[in-house]
Amino acid sequence: MPLDPVAYQPYADPDDFIREVTDLIWVDRSISFIRDNYEPDSIVHGAYGTSTTRDEVIEGTLMRISATPDRTGQAEDVIWEARGDDAFLSSHLVLSGHLQSSEYSRTIANCLYRRGRMVEEWVVRDTLAGALVLQSDLDELARAQAFRGYTGTWTEPAPADPITVGDSGPRPDEYRAEVERVVEMIETVWNDRDLQKVEKFFHRDLVLLTVGNRLVIRPEGYRRALLRFLESFPAGRFEIRDIQTNYDVRYAGLRVAVTWKFVGDYNGVANYGPLTGRPVDVLGISQFTFHQGALVKEVRLWDDIALRAQIAGMRGDEPVVLGNIY
């Protein structure tokens, strides 16, 4: 689909737009640029709920930069796809860390830009990675956070046909065979629990990068990682909320990004403290890489500390007050 330059000016293309704007705000610390970059009523769905104003974005950005002044980040992947002729949806995988150490974590921010202005965003951070490095008490960290809850599109029913229309609107019919393969994998392996079928969709030498900076290899490792998550929510299901694709040799070819929602009762294995029997609402994003028709890599992120905070709030756990922790 041809994309009018008004969608990404003054940059060369959406990839250049996302990388440069992110650096300007998060690396160069030009927080005020958010006023030029975001619509006043911009919507951001994060791990702790939905914000609905640009001022909330500015305040949250300032607090996060203040909490992590010695960290910097850079683009690991940018998967963008047109949304009409004047807009695009990007899936920006950011690798951030300390310049003088090997500690790092990942973030994925999916942003809907229309005529160069951000209108809606879905963002997940691997906060578990930093907490594990610091050997923090995970439940204590969770009790220091407040889960606000979601509003807007995230509370509406999942799109009936996300290959055609997702939460961000109608999408171009590009790389349909690969998109259908990802959707079939999610329904077959993730939702129907036919874990034997991992080999049907993935290459034998697959790599999964997921929360806590875990690197998982081979189909059996993939199965065990999925079981580890599902065992706490045994009847839970993954909803596909949005999809975008992009082919770029700089990022290993064809990639497919999927924004997903996981909903399930916390009534299985008590990996997050005492069971509640109540449903969780998890925002997650996965980026899949294809090679010669097979899936060879997935980056799957959600905020595990935010999930703990959501469960702690349902239990009515006593909140604690901590200083900056990430």
PDB file of N, CA, C and O in Angstrom, residues 101-163:
ATOM      1  N   SER A 101      27.792  -2.111  31.631  1.00  0.00           N
ATOM      2  CA  SER A 101      27.556  -3.445  32.185  1.00  0.00           C
ATOM      3  C   SER A 101      26.787  -4.287  31.181  1.00  0.00           C
ATOM      4  O   SER A 101      26.339  -3.790  30.148  1.00  0.00           O
ATOM      5  N   SER A 102      26.642  -5.564  31.500  1.00  0.00           N
ATOM      6  CA  SER A 102      25.944  -6.483  30.601  1.00  0.00           C
ATOM      7  C   SER A 102      24.463  -6.621  30.950  1.00  0.00           C
ATOM      8  O   SER A 102      23.753  -7.407  30.340  1.00  0.00           O
ATOM      9  N   GLU A 103      23.977  -5.858  31.914  1.00  0.00           N
ATOM     10  CA  GLU A 103      22.557  -5.929  32.313  1.00  0.00           C
ATOM     11  C   GLU A 103      21.719  -5.187  31.278  1.00  0.00           C
ATOM     12  O   GLU A 103      22.028  -4.058  30.883  1.00  0.00           O
ATOM     13  N   TYR A 104      20.650  -5.804  30.816  1.00  0.00           N
ATOM     14  CA  TYR A 104      19.804  -5.188  29.799  1.00  0.00           C
ATOM     15  C   TYR A 104      18.397  -5.761  29.899  1.00  0.00           C
ATOM     16  O   TYR A 104      18.139  -6.751  30.578  1.00  0.00           O
ATOM     17  N   SER A 105      17.463  -5.107  29.206  1.00  0.00           N
ATOM     18  CA  SER A 105      16.091  -5.597  29.122  1.00  0.00           C
ATOM     19  C   SER A 105      15.489  -5.125  27.814  1.00  0.00           C
ATOM     20  O   SER A 105      16.081  -4.305  27.096  1.00  0.00           O
ATOM     21  N   ARG A 106      14.300  -5.637  27.521  1.00  0.00           N
ATOM     22  CA  ARG A 106      13.635  -5.282  26.262  1.00  0.00           C
ATOM     23  C   ARG A 106      12.271  -4.659  26.522  1.00  0.00           C
ATOM     24  O   ARG A 106      11.610  -4.954  27.516  1.00  0.00           O
ATOM     25  N   THR A 107      11.878  -3.819  25.589  1.00  0.00           N
ATOM     26  CA  THR A 107      10.547  -3.199  25.548  1.00  0.00           C
ATOM     27  C   THR A 107      10.025  -3.331  24.134  1.00  0.00           C
ATOM     28  O   THR A 107      10.799  -3.268  23.175  1.00  0.00           O
ATOM     29  N   ILE A 108       8.718  -3.539  23.996  1.00  0.00           N
ATOM     30  CA  ILE A 108       8.082  -3.429  22.684  1.00  0.00           C
ATOM     31  C   ILE A 108       6.979  -2.391  22.791  1.00  0.00           C
ATOM     32  O   ILE A 108       6.095  -2.495  23.646  1.00  0.00           O
ATOM     33  N   ALA A 109       7.058  -1.378  21.921  1.00  0.00           N
ATOM     34  CA  ALA A 109       6.036  -0.332  21.863  1.00  0.00           C
ATOM     35  C   ALA A 109       5.398  -0.369  20.479  1.00  0.00           C
ATOM     36  O   ALA A 109       6.087  -0.175  19.469  1.00  0.00           O
ATOM     37  N   ASN A 110       4.100  -0.635  20.435  1.00  0.00           N
ATOM     38  CA  ASN A 110       3.341  -0.588  19.186  1.00  0.00           C
ATOM     39  C   ASN A 110       2.608   0.744  19.125  1.00  0.00           C
ATOM     40  O   ASN A 110       1.776   1.037  19.982  1.00  0.00           O
ATOM     41  N   CYS A 111       2.919   1.566  18.111  1.00  0.00           N
ATOM     42  CA  CYS A 111       2.383   2.921  18.032  1.00  0.00           C
ATOM     43  C   CYS A 111       1.635   3.136  16.726  1.00  0.00           C
ATOM     44  O   CYS A 111       2.151   2.824  15.644  1.00  0.00           O
ATOM     45  N   LEU A 112       0.442   3.691  16.844  1.00  0.00           N
ATOM     46  CA  LEU A 112      -0.355   4.074  15.688  1.00  0.00           C
ATOM     47  C   LEU A 112      -0.164   5.567  15.450  1.00  0.00           C
ATOM     48  O   LEU A 112      -0.592   6.392  16.267  1.00  0.00           O
ATOM     49  N   TYR A 113       0.521   5.897  14.358  1.00  0.00           N
ATOM     50  CA  TYR A 113       0.757   7.287  13.985  1.00  0.00           C
ATOM     51  C   TYR A 113      -0.096   7.653  12.779  1.00  0.00           C
ATOM     52  O   TYR A 113      -0.149   6.904  11.800  1.00  0.00           O
ATOM     53  N   ARG A 114      -0.778   8.783  12.882  1.00  0.00           N
ATOM     54  CA  ARG A 114      -1.568   9.293  11.772  1.00  0.00           C
ATOM     55  C   ARG A 114      -1.103  10.716  11.446  1.00  0.00           C
ATOM     56  O   ARG A 114      -1.110  11.585  12.312  1.00  0.00           O
ATOM     57  N   ARG A 115      -0.629  10.892  10.199  1.00  0.00           N
ATOM     58  CA  ARG A 115      -0.099  12.178   9.744  1.00  0.00           C
ATOM     59  C   ARG A 115       0.975  12.702  10.692  1.00  0.00           C
ATOM     60  O   ARG A 115       1.028  13.876  11.048  1.00  0.00           O
ATOM     61  N   GLY A 116       1.838  11.784  11.137  1.00  0.00           N
ATOM     62  CA  GLY A 116       2.988  12.150  11.958  1.00  0.00           C
ATOM     63  C   GLY A 116       2.698  12.388  13.418  1.00  0.00           C
ATOM     64  O   GLY A 116       3.587  12.838  14.153  1.00  0.00           O
ATOM     65  N   ARG A 117       1.488  12.040  13.878  1.00  0.00           N
ATOM     66  CA  ARG A 117       1.118  12.261  15.280  1.00  0.00           C
ATOM     67  C   ARG A 117       0.654  10.949  15.889  1.00  0.00           C
ATOM     68  O   ARG A 117      -0.147  10.216  15.301  1.00  0.00           O
ATOM     69  N   MET A 118       1.136  10.665  17.103  1.00  0.00           N
ATOM     70  CA  MET A 118       0.767   9.427  17.780  1.00  0.00           C
ATOM     71  C   MET A 118      -0.648   9.548  18.333  1.00  0.00           C
ATOM     72  O   MET A 118      -0.966  10.490  19.040  1.00  0.00           O
ATOM     73  N   VAL A 119      -1.499   8.551  17.984  1.00  0.00           N
ATOM     74  CA  VAL A 119      -2.889   8.583  18.454  1.00  0.00           C
ATOM     75  C   VAL A 119      -3.205   7.452  19.427  1.00  0.00           C
ATOM     76  O   VAL A 119      -4.071   7.602  20.300  1.00  0.00           O
ATOM     77  N   GLU A 120      -2.514   6.307  19.294  1.00  0.00           N
ATOM     78  CA  GLU A 120      -2.765   5.205  20.227  1.00  0.00           C
ATOM     79  C   GLU A 120      -1.524   4.313  20.293  1.00  0.00           C
ATOM     80  O   GLU A 120      -0.840   4.110  19.290  1.00  0.00           O
ATOM     81  N   GLU A 121      -1.262   3.788  21.496  1.00  0.00           N
ATOM     82  CA  GLU A 121      -0.041   3.011  21.726  1.00  0.00           C
ATOM     83  C   GLU A 121      -0.350   1.835  22.647  1.00  0.00           C
ATOM     84  O   GLU A 121      -1.180   1.920  23.543  1.00  0.00           O
ATOM     85  N   TRP A 122       0.376   0.724  22.402  1.00  0.00           N
ATOM     86  CA  TRP A 122       0.315  -0.463  23.249  1.00  0.00           C
ATOM     87  C   TRP A 122       1.771  -0.782  23.604  1.00  0.00           C
ATOM     88  O   TRP A 122       2.598  -1.005  22.715  1.00  0.00           O
ATOM     89  N   VAL A 123       2.129  -0.820  24.895  1.00  0.00           N
ATOM     90  CA  VAL A 123       3.534  -0.945  25.265  1.00  0.00           C
ATOM     91  C   VAL A 123       3.711  -1.954  26.399  1.00  0.00           C
ATOM     92  O   VAL A 123       2.928  -1.971  27.355  1.00  0.00           O
ATOM     93  N   VAL A 124       4.737  -2.801  26.279  1.00  0.00           N
ATOM     94  CA  VAL A 124       5.077  -3.772  27.320  1.00  0.00           C
ATOM     95  C   VAL A 124       6.575  -3.707  27.584  1.00  0.00           C
ATOM     96  O   VAL A 124       7.374  -3.544  26.662  1.00  0.00           O
ATOM     97  N   ARG A 125       6.933  -3.850  28.865  1.00  0.00           N
ATOM     98  CA  ARG A 125       8.343  -3.808  29.276  1.00  0.00           C
ATOM     99  C   ARG A 125       8.677  -5.053  30.085  1.00  0.00           C
ATOM    100  O   ARG A 125       7.879  -5.490  30.912  1.00  0.00           O
ATOM    101  N   ASP A 126       9.865  -5.564  29.867  1.00  0.00           N
ATOM    102  CA  ASP A 126      10.321  -6.727  30.640  1.00  0.00           C
ATOM    103  C   ASP A 126      10.923  -6.248  31.951  1.00  0.00           C
ATOM    104  O   ASP A 126      12.140  -6.263  32.143  1.00  0.00           O
ATOM    105  N   THR A 127      10.072  -5.806  32.873  1.00  0.00           N
ATOM    106  CA  THR A 127      10.559  -5.335  34.168  1.00  0.00           C
ATOM    107  C   THR A 127      11.108  -6.480  35.015  1.00  0.00           C
ATOM    108  O   THR A 127      11.899  -6.244  35.935  1.00  0.00           O
ATOM    109  N   LEU A 128      10.716  -7.700  34.709  1.00  0.00           N
ATOM    110  CA  LEU A 128      11.224  -8.844  35.469  1.00  0.00           C
ATOM    111  C   LEU A 128      12.731  -8.979  35.316  1.00  0.00           C
ATOM    112  O   LEU A 128      13.421  -9.378  36.259  1.00  0.00           O
ATOM    113  N   ALA A 129      13.257  -8.636  34.140  1.00  0.00           N
ATOM    114  CA  ALA A 129      14.694  -8.788  33.899  1.00  0.00           C
ATOM    115  C   ALA A 129      15.515  -7.989  34.904  1.00  0.00           C
ATOM    116  O   ALA A 129      16.448  -8.513  35.521  1.00  0.00           O
ATOM    117  N   GLY A 130      15.183  -6.708  35.081  1.00  0.00           N
ATOM    118  CA  GLY A 130      15.922  -5.882  36.025  1.00  0.00           C
ATOM    119  C   GLY A 130      15.740  -6.325  37.456  1.00  0.00           C
ATOM    120  O   GLY A 130      16.683  -6.298  38.256  1.00  0.00           O
ATOM    121  N   ALA A 131      14.513  -6.768  37.792  1.00  0.00           N
ATOM    122  CA  ALA A 131      14.246  -7.213  39.159  1.00  0.00           C
ATOM    123  C   ALA A 131      15.077  -8.446  39.503  1.00  0.00           C
ATOM    124  O   ALA A 131      15.569  -8.580  40.631  1.00  0.00           O
ATOM    125  N   LEU A 132      15.259  -9.347  38.542  1.00  0.00           N
ATOM    126  CA  LEU A 132      16.051 -10.552  38.799  1.00  0.00           C
ATOM    127  C   LEU A 132      17.527 -10.207  38.969  1.00  0.00           C
ATOM    128  O   LEU A 132      18.211 -10.796  39.819  1.00  0.00           O
ATOM    129  N   VAL A 133      18.022  -9.265  38.188  1.00  0.00           N
ATOM    130  CA  VAL A 133      19.426  -8.855  38.322  1.00  0.00           C
ATOM    131  C   VAL A 133      19.670  -8.254  39.703  1.00  0.00           C
ATOM    132  O   VAL A 133      20.686  -8.527  40.350  1.00  0.00           O
ATOM    133  N   LEU A 134      18.714  -7.445  40.178  1.00  0.00           N
ATOM    134  CA  LEU A 134      18.850  -6.804  41.488  1.00  0.00           C
ATOM    135  C   LEU A 134      18.480  -7.735  42.640  1.00  0.00           C
ATOM    136  O   LEU A 134      18.603  -7.356  43.805  1.00  0.00           O
ATOM    137  N   GLN A 135      18.029  -8.949  42.298  1.00  0.00           N
ATOM    138  CA  GLN A 135      17.601  -9.938  43.299  1.00  0.00           C
ATOM    139  C   GLN A 135      16.522  -9.341  44.211  1.00  0.00           C
ATOM    140  O   GLN A 135      16.526  -9.547  45.429  1.00  0.00           O
ATOM    141  N   SER A 136      15.601  -8.621  43.591  1.00  0.00           N
ATOM    142  CA  SER A 136      14.520  -7.977  44.335  1.00  0.00           C
ATOM    143  C   SER A 136      13.456  -8.986  44.735  1.00  0.00           C
ATOM    144  O   SER A 136      13.298 -10.042  44.110  1.00  0.00           O
ATOM    145  N   ASP A 137      12.714  -8.647  45.771  1.00  0.00           N
ATOM    146  CA  ASP A 137      11.549  -9.429  46.163  1.00  0.00           C
ATOM    147  C   ASP A 137      10.425  -9.086  45.186  1.00  0.00           C
ATOM    148  O   ASP A 137       9.893  -7.974  45.204  1.00  0.00           O
ATOM    149  N   LEU A 138      10.045 -10.025  44.326  1.00  0.00           N
ATOM    150  CA  LEU A 138       9.091  -9.741  43.258  1.00  0.00           C
ATOM    151  C   LEU A 138       7.718  -9.362  43.795  1.00  0.00           C
ATOM    152  O   LEU A 138       7.060  -8.458  43.260  1.00  0.00           O
ATOM    153  N   ASP A 139       7.289 -10.029  44.843  1.00  0.00           N
ATOM    154  CA  ASP A 139       5.978  -9.706  45.408  1.00  0.00           C
ATOM    155  C   ASP A 139       5.980  -8.330  46.061  1.00  0.00           C
ATOM    156  O   ASP A 139       4.988  -7.599  46.002  1.00  0.00           O
ATOM    157  N   GLU A 140       7.096  -7.960  46.668  1.00  0.00           N
ATOM    158  CA  GLU A 140       7.187  -6.630  47.265  1.00  0.00           C
ATOM    159  C   GLU A 140       7.154  -5.555  46.185  1.00  0.00           C
ATOM    160  O   GLU A 140       6.491  -4.518  46.340  1.00  0.00           O
ATOM    161  N   LEU A 141       7.860  -5.797  45.078  1.00  0.00           N
ATOM    162  CA  LEU A 141       7.806  -4.850  43.967  1.00  0.00           C
ATOM    163  C   LEU A 141       6.382  -4.700  43.457  1.00  0.00           C
ATOM    164  O   LEU A 141       5.929  -3.594  43.152  1.00  0.00           O
ATOM    165  N   ALA A 142       5.679  -5.820  43.346  1.00  0.00           N
ATOM    166  CA  ALA A 142       4.310  -5.794  42.836  1.00  0.00           C
ATOM    167  C   ALA A 142       3.393  -4.983  43.751  1.00  0.00           C
ATOM    168  O   ALA A 142       2.548  -4.215  43.275  1.00  0.00           O
ATOM    169  N   ARG A 143       3.566  -5.140  45.064  1.00  0.00           N
ATOM    170  CA  ARG A 143       2.698  -4.420  46.013  1.00  0.00           C
ATOM    171  C   ARG A 143       2.967  -2.921  46.019  1.00  0.00           C
ATOM    172  O   ARG A 143       2.164  -2.148  46.535  1.00  0.00           O
ATOM    173  N   ALA A 144       4.102  -2.512  45.436  1.00  0.00           N
ATOM    174  CA  ALA A 144       4.419  -1.083  45.359  1.00  0.00           C
ATOM    175  C   ALA A 144       3.796  -0.428  44.125  1.00  0.00           C
ATOM    176  O   ALA A 144       3.882   0.792  43.963  1.00  0.00           O
ATOM    177  N   GLN A 145       3.165  -1.240  43.267  1.00  0.00           N
ATOM    178  CA  GLN A 145       2.569  -0.716  42.045  1.00  0.00           C
ATOM    179  C   GLN A 145       1.047  -0.772  42.138  1.00  0.00           C
ATOM    180  O   GLN A 145       0.494  -1.616  42.837  1.00  0.00           O
ATOM    181  N   ALA A 146       0.389   0.086  41.390  1.00  0.00           N
ATOM    182  CA  ALA A 146      -1.081   0.120  41.380  1.00  0.00           C
ATOM    183  C   ALA A 146      -1.578  -0.213  39.978  1.00  0.00           C
ATOM    184  O   ALA A 146      -1.234   0.482  39.014  1.00  0.00           O
ATOM    185  N   PHE A 147      -2.350  -1.287  39.857  1.00  0.00           N
ATOM    186  CA  PHE A 147      -2.963  -1.638  38.587  1.00  0.00           C
ATOM    187  C   PHE A 147      -4.256  -0.839  38.439  1.00  0.00           C
ATOM    188  O   PHE A 147      -5.205  -1.011  39.195  1.00  0.00           O
ATOM    189  N   ARG A 148      -4.302   0.052  37.436  1.00  0.00           N
ATOM    190  CA  ARG A 148      -5.427   0.975  37.277  1.00  0.00           C
ATOM    191  C   ARG A 148      -6.581   0.375  36.492  1.00  0.00           C
ATOM    192  O   ARG A 148      -7.731   0.769  36.669  1.00  0.00           O
ATOM    193  N   GLY A 149      -6.280  -0.540  35.588  1.00  0.00           N
ATOM    194  CA  GLY A 149      -7.310  -1.130  34.742  1.00  0.00           C
ATOM    195  C   GLY A 149      -7.361  -0.478  33.372  1.00  0.00           C
ATOM    196  O   GLY A 149      -6.818   0.608  33.145  1.00  0.00           O
ATOM    197  N   TYR A 150      -8.034  -1.152  32.443  1.00  0.00           N
ATOM    198  CA  TYR A 150      -8.052  -0.715  31.051  1.00  0.00           C
ATOM    199  C   TYR A 150      -9.370  -0.054  30.694  1.00  0.00           C
ATOM    200  O   TYR A 150     -10.413  -0.308  31.302  1.00  0.00           O
ATOM    201  N   THR A 151      -9.298   0.801  29.654  1.00  0.00           N
ATOM    202  CA  THR A 151     -10.485   1.426  29.088  1.00  0.00           C
ATOM    203  C   THR A 151     -10.350   1.402  27.570  1.00  0.00           C
ATOM    204  O   THR A 151      -9.317   1.020  27.022  1.00  0.00           O
ATOM    205  N   GLY A 152     -11.405   1.832  26.881  1.00  0.00           N
ATOM    206  CA  GLY A 152     -11.343   1.987  25.430  1.00  0.00           C
ATOM    207  C   GLY A 152     -11.309   0.677  24.682  1.00  0.00           C
ATOM    208  O   GLY A 152     -11.928  -0.316  25.076  1.00  0.00           O
ATOM    209  N   THR A 153     -10.546   0.650  23.595  1.00  0.00           N
ATOM    210  CA  THR A 153     -10.534  -0.501  22.692  1.00  0.00           C
ATOM    211  C   THR A 153     -10.129  -1.793  23.397  1.00  0.00           C
ATOM    212  O   THR A 153     -10.586  -2.874  23.015  1.00  0.00           O
ATOM    213  N   TRP A 154      -9.282  -1.682  24.424  1.00  0.00           N
ATOM    214  CA  TRP A 154      -8.785  -2.897  25.071  1.00  0.00           C
ATOM    215  C   TRP A 154      -9.877  -3.643  25.825  1.00  0.00           C
ATOM    216  O   TRP A 154      -9.758  -4.832  26.081  1.00  0.00           O
ATOM    217  N   THR A 155     -10.946  -2.961  26.170  1.00  0.00           N
ATOM    218  CA  THR A 155     -12.048  -3.598  26.893  1.00  0.00           C
ATOM    219  C   THR A 155     -13.123  -4.121  25.947  1.00  0.00           C
ATOM    220  O   THR A 155     -14.060  -4.792  26.383  1.00  0.00           O
ATOM    221  N   GLU A 156     -13.010  -3.818  24.668  1.00  0.00           N
ATOM    222  CA  GLU A 156     -13.999  -4.270  23.695  1.00  0.00           C
ATOM    223  C   GLU A 156     -13.701  -5.704  23.263  1.00  0.00           C
ATOM    224  O   GLU A 156     -12.583  -6.207  23.448  1.00  0.00           O
ATOM    225  N   PRO A 157     -14.692  -6.402  22.698  1.00  0.00           N
ATOM    226  CA  PRO A 157     -14.436  -7.774  22.219  1.00  0.00           C
ATOM    227  C   PRO A 157     -13.292  -7.809  21.215  1.00  0.00           C
ATOM    228  O   PRO A 157     -13.049  -6.831  20.490  1.00  0.00           O
ATOM    229  N   ALA A 158     -12.590  -8.939  21.166  1.00  0.00           N
ATOM    230  CA  ALA A 158     -11.473  -9.089  20.238  1.00  0.00           C
ATOM    231  C   ALA A 158     -11.967  -8.971  18.799  1.00  0.00           C
ATOM    232  O   ALA A 158     -13.101  -9.366  18.485  1.00  0.00           O
ATOM    233  N   PRO A 159     -11.157  -8.427  17.905  1.00  0.00           N
ATOM    234  CA  PRO A 159     -11.558  -8.344  16.496  1.00  0.00           C
ATOM    235  C   PRO A 159     -11.942  -9.724  15.960  1.00  0.00           C
ATOM    236  O   PRO A 159     -11.260 -10.721  16.213  1.00  0.00           O
ATOM    237  N   ALA A 160     -13.039  -9.778  15.199  1.00  0.00           N
ATOM    238  CA  ALA A 160     -13.523 -11.056  14.674  1.00  0.00           C
ATOM    239  C   ALA A 160     -12.557 -11.648  13.662  1.00  0.00           C
ATOM    240  O   ALA A 160     -12.382 -12.870  13.592  1.00  0.00           O
ATOM    241  N   ASP A 161     -11.911 -10.794  12.865  1.00  0.00           N
ATOM    242  CA  ASP A 161     -10.957 -11.240  11.855  1.00  0.00           C
ATOM    243  C   ASP A 161      -9.755 -10.313  11.887  1.00  0.00           C
ATOM    244  O   ASP A 161      -9.651  -9.384  11.081  1.00  0.00           O
ATOM    245  N   PRO A 162      -8.822 -10.534  12.828  1.00  0.00           N
ATOM    246  CA  PRO A 162      -7.700  -9.600  12.982  1.00  0.00           C
ATOM    247  C   PRO A 162      -6.762  -9.561  11.780  1.00  0.00           C
ATOM    248  O   PRO A 162      -5.972  -8.634  11.661  1.00  0.00           O
ATOM    249  N   ILE A 163      -6.841 -10.569  10.901  1.00  0.00           N
ATOM    250  CA  ILE A 163      -6.032 -10.518   9.681  1.00  0.00           C
ATOM    251  C   ILE A 163      -6.499  -9.372   8.791  1.00  0.00           C
ATOM    252  O   ILE A 163      -5.709  -8.754   8.079  1.00  0.00           O
TER     253      ILE A 163
END
